[in-house]
mmCIF file of C-alpha atoms in Angstrom:
data_model
loop_
_atom_site.group_PDB
_atom_site.id
_atom_site.type_symbol
_atom_site.label_atom_id
_atom_site.label_comp_id
_atom_site.label_asym_id
_atom_site.label_seq_id
_atom_site.Cartn_x
_atom_site.Cartn_y
_atom_site.Cartn_z
ATOM 1 C CA UNK A 1 -26.201 -27.947 -15.516
ATOM 2 C CA UNK A 2 -22.752 -28.112 -14.107
ATOM 3 C CA UNK A 3 -21.316 -25.046 -12.414
ATOM 4 C CA UNK A 4 -18.545 -23.306 -14.273
ATOM 5 C CA UNK A 5 -15.464 -21.968 -12.613
ATOM 6 C CA UNK A 6 -13.322 -19.088 -13.634
ATOM 7 C CA UNK A 7 -9.629 -19.945 -14.023
ATOM 8 C CA UNK A 8 -7.284 -18.182 -11.616
ATOM 9 C CA UNK A 9 -5.579 -15.128 -13.028
ATOM 10 C CA UNK A 10 -1.803 -14.987 -13.129
ATOM 11 C CA UNK A 11 -1.673 -11.366 -12.007
ATOM 12 C CA UNK A 12 -4.114 -9.310 -9.934
ATOM 13 C CA UNK A 13 -6.228 -6.916 -11.949
ATOM 14 C CA UNK A 14 -6.282 -3.233 -11.114
ATOM 15 C CA UNK A 15 -9.079 -2.747 -8.562
ATOM 16 C CA UNK A 16 -11.666 -0.029 -8.528
ATOM 17 C CA UNK A 17 -10.705 3.002 -6.463
ATOM 18 C CA UNK A 18 -13.411 2.227 -3.930
ATOM 19 C CA UNK A 19 -12.199 -1.315 -3.161
ATOM 20 C CA UNK A 20 -11.042 -1.918 0.397
ATOM 21 C CA UNK A 21 -7.254 -2.107 0.827
ATOM 22 C CA UNK A 22 -7.409 -5.472 2.556
ATOM 23 C CA UNK A 23 -9.464 -6.909 -0.317
ATOM 24 C CA UNK A 24 -6.852 -5.784 -2.837
ATOM 25 C CA UNK A 25 -4.050 -7.372 -0.871
ATOM 26 C CA UNK A 26 -5.668 -10.777 -0.666
ATOM 27 C CA UNK A 27 -6.656 -11.506 -4.263
ATOM 28 C CA UNK A 28 -7.129 -15.148 -5.143
ATOM 29 C CA UNK A 29 -3.936 -15.294 -7.181
ATOM 30 C CA UNK A 30 -1.844 -13.649 -4.465
ATOM 31 C CA UNK A 31 -3.207 -15.900 -1.731
ATOM 32 C CA UNK A 32 -2.678 -19.101 -3.726
ATOM 33 C CA UNK A 33 1.001 -18.532 -4.576
ATOM 34 C CA UNK A 34 3.554 -19.785 -2.081
ATOM 35 C CA UNK A 35 5.657 -16.936 -0.738
ATOM 36 C CA UNK A 36 3.302 -14.271 -2.074
ATOM 37 C CA UNK A 37 2.537 -11.329 0.223
ATOM 38 C CA UNK A 38 -1.063 -12.225 0.969
ATOM 39 C CA UNK A 39 -1.105 -10.755 4.458
ATOM 40 C CA UNK A 40 -2.956 -7.448 4.729
ATOM 41 C CA UNK A 41 -1.739 -4.546 6.817
ATOM 42 C CA UNK A 42 -1.484 -5.731 10.479
ATOM 43 C CA UNK A 43 -4.176 -3.339 11.675
ATOM 44 C CA UNK A 44 -6.477 -4.272 8.789
ATOM 45 C CA UNK A 45 -6.014 -7.962 9.619
ATOM 46 C CA UNK A 46 -7.153 -7.293 13.162
ATOM 47 C CA UNK A 47 -10.247 -5.536 11.840
ATOM 48 C CA UNK A 48 -9.001 -2.104 12.861
ATOM 49 C CA UNK A 49 -7.755 0.423 10.373
ATOM 50 C CA UNK A 50 -5.509 3.284 11.476
ATOM 51 C CA UNK A 51 -8.428 5.678 10.915
ATOM 52 C CA UNK A 52 -10.815 3.608 13.034
ATOM 53 C CA UNK A 53 -8.211 3.290 15.770
ATOM 54 C CA UNK A 54 -7.657 7.047 15.687
ATOM 55 C CA UNK A 55 -11.392 7.729 15.960
ATOM 56 C CA UNK A 56 -11.732 5.293 18.851
ATOM 57 C CA UNK A 57 -8.781 6.874 20.630
ATOM 58 C CA UNK A 58 -10.153 10.379 20.152
ATOM 59 C CA UNK A 59 -13.534 9.337 21.605
ATOM 60 C CA UNK A 60 -11.821 8.018 24.728
ATOM 61 C CA UNK A 61 -9.465 11.010 24.976
ATOM 62 C CA UNK A 62 -10.737 13.564 27.532
ATOM 63 C CA UNK A 63 -8.754 16.413 25.914
ATOM 64 C CA UNK A 64 -10.417 18.971 23.693
ATOM 65 C CA UNK A 65 -10.009 18.886 19.920
ATOM 66 C CA UNK A 66 -7.756 21.950 20.124
ATOM 67 C CA UNK A 67 -5.504 20.182 22.645
ATOM 68 C CA UNK A 68 -5.308 17.030 20.508
ATOM 69 C CA UNK A 69 -4.470 18.874 17.279
ATOM 70 C CA UNK A 70 -2.318 21.633 18.730
ATOM 71 C CA UNK A 71 -4.568 24.233 17.131
ATOM 72 C CA UNK A 72 -5.302 27.566 18.805
ATOM 73 C CA UNK A 73 -8.971 27.696 17.803
ATOM 74 C CA UNK A 74 -11.891 25.292 17.539
ATOM 75 C CA UNK A 75 -12.284 26.073 13.824
ATOM 76 C CA UNK A 76 -8.647 25.164 13.125
ATOM 77 C CA UNK A 77 -8.944 22.056 15.304
ATOM 78 C CA UNK A 78 -11.988 20.913 13.343
ATOM 79 C CA UNK A 79 -10.207 21.508 10.033
ATOM 80 C CA UNK A 80 -7.117 19.599 11.241
ATOM 81 C CA UNK A 81 -9.174 16.693 12.582
ATOM 82 C CA UNK A 82 -10.973 16.338 9.238
ATOM 83 C CA UNK A 83 -7.720 16.562 7.296
ATOM 84 C CA UNK A 84 -6.152 13.928 9.550
ATOM 85 C CA UNK A 85 -9.043 11.571 8.856
ATOM 86 C CA UNK A 86 -8.472 12.083 5.131
ATOM 87 C CA UNK A 87 -4.733 11.421 5.556
ATOM 88 C CA UNK A 88 -5.532 8.210 7.444
ATOM 89 C CA UNK A 89 -7.827 7.108 4.592
ATOM 90 C CA UNK A 90 -5.129 7.951 2.034
ATOM 91 C CA UNK A 91 -2.545 6.007 4.045
ATOM 92 C CA UNK A 92 -4.878 2.985 4.088
ATOM 93 C CA UNK A 93 -5.144 3.191 0.284
ATOM 94 C CA UNK A 94 -1.371 3.612 -0.143
ATOM 95 C CA UNK A 95 -0.729 0.550 2.030
ATOM 96 C CA UNK A 96 -3.230 -1.462 -0.020
ATOM 97 C CA UNK A 97 -1.634 -0.333 -3.289
ATOM 98 C CA UNK A 98 1.838 -1.273 -2.055
ATOM 99 C CA UNK A 99 0.559 -4.701 -1.032
ATOM 100 C CA UNK A 100 -0.980 -5.098 -4.489
ATOM 101 C CA UNK A 101 2.319 -4.012 -6.097
ATOM 102 C CA UNK A 102 4.154 -6.618 -4.013
ATOM 103 C CA UNK A 103 1.839 -9.351 -5.321
ATOM 104 C CA UNK A 104 2.278 -8.271 -8.953
ATOM 105 C CA UNK A 105 6.043 -8.069 -8.476
ATOM 106 C CA UNK A 106 6.055 -11.630 -7.122
ATOM 107 C CA UNK A 107 4.282 -12.825 -10.291
ATOM 108 C CA UNK A 108 6.924 -11.114 -12.426
ATOM 109 C CA UNK A 109 9.777 -12.535 -10.369
ATOM 110 C CA UNK A 110 8.327 -16.063 -10.547
ATOM 111 C CA UNK A 111 8.019 -15.822 -14.331
ATOM 112 C CA UNK A 112 11.526 -14.399 -14.724
ATOM 113 C CA UNK A 113 13.142 -17.020 -12.464
ATOM 114 C CA UNK A 114 11.037 -19.801 -13.998
ATOM 115 C CA UNK A 115 12.369 -18.911 -17.431
ATOM 116 C CA UNK A 116 15.973 -19.023 -16.203
ATOM 117 C CA UNK A 117 16.371 -15.286 -15.644
ATOM 118 C CA UNK A 118 17.531 -13.320 -12.648
ATOM 119 C CA UNK A 119 15.242 -12.370 -9.778
ATOM 120 C CA UNK A 120 15.908 -8.634 -10.199
ATOM 121 C CA UNK A 121 16.095 -6.598 -13.407
ATOM 122 C CA UNK A 122 18.381 -3.680 -12.553
ATOM 123 C CA UNK A 123 17.610 -1.767 -15.760
ATOM 124 C CA UNK A 124 13.916 -1.825 -14.880
ATOM 125 C CA UNK A 125 14.649 -0.707 -11.324
ATOM 126 C CA UNK A 126 16.623 2.268 -12.679
ATOM 127 C CA UNK A 127 13.578 3.235 -14.788
ATOM 128 C CA UNK A 128 11.405 3.142 -11.681
ATOM 129 C CA UNK A 129 13.909 5.208 -9.658
ATOM 130 C CA UNK A 130 13.947 7.828 -12.406
ATOM 131 C CA UNK A 131 10.154 7.887 -12.628
ATOM 132 C CA UNK A 132 9.741 8.547 -8.905
ATOM 133 C CA UNK A 133 12.577 11.121 -8.910
ATOM 134 C CA UNK A 134 11.040 12.978 -11.876
ATOM 135 C CA UNK A 135 7.610 13.057 -10.221
ATOM 136 C CA UNK A 136 8.641 13.757 -6.599
ATOM 137 C CA UNK A 137 12.183 15.148 -6.674
ATOM 138 C CA UNK A 138 15.082 13.785 -4.659
ATOM 139 C CA UNK A 139 12.855 12.335 -1.874
ATOM 140 C CA UNK A 140 11.083 10.341 -4.605
ATOM 141 C CA UNK A 141 14.290 8.385 -5.160
ATOM 142 C CA UNK A 142 14.396 7.337 -1.502
ATOM 143 C CA UNK A 143 10.703 6.438 -1.589
ATOM 144 C CA UNK A 144 11.141 4.315 -4.712
ATOM 145 C CA UNK A 145 14.102 2.506 -3.122
ATOM 146 C CA UNK A 146 11.851 1.536 -0.200
ATOM 147 C CA UNK A 147 9.054 0.417 -2.519
ATOM 148 C CA UNK A 148 11.494 -1.654 -4.579
ATOM 149 C CA UNK A 149 12.934 -3.209 -1.424
ATOM 150 C CA UNK A 150 9.460 -4.217 -0.264
ATOM 151 C CA UNK A 151 8.761 -5.829 -3.623
ATOM 152 C CA UNK A 152 12.084 -7.653 -4.057
ATOM 153 C CA UNK A 153 12.875 -11.179 -3.019
ATOM 154 C CA UNK A 154 9.415 -12.361 -2.002
ATOM 155 C CA UNK A 155 9.590 -15.407 -4.296
#
């Protein structure tokens, strides 16, 4: 029997929610395209996530949990510390999703340019701006502008 190989996909598939952010950012299709954003978050590349770095720093920190969090009681400090860990985990996921979006955007840009089109589709960008604004209010517009900027011009 000869081994069979799976052809490379042209766009990364949506990962399961439990996939690691660094794994999402370095899909086979993203890593094989020249100019594609295949680099994971700098801390993830070094093997240290923001959450792990925060935990390591708090273990070495001689201050009490209340001093670190600014809370006035141990109960509040414990609640804040747990919530901060959750925020760090959410930030790791957001970074991974943005990296995945950058890779998908690069595939779209390559296809558009390869067919003789422009790199950016302004009508589509306006749809995205409106979507973020409708979901998040005025700050959503600023956020979407940053996301679009990250995803533009990587081809």
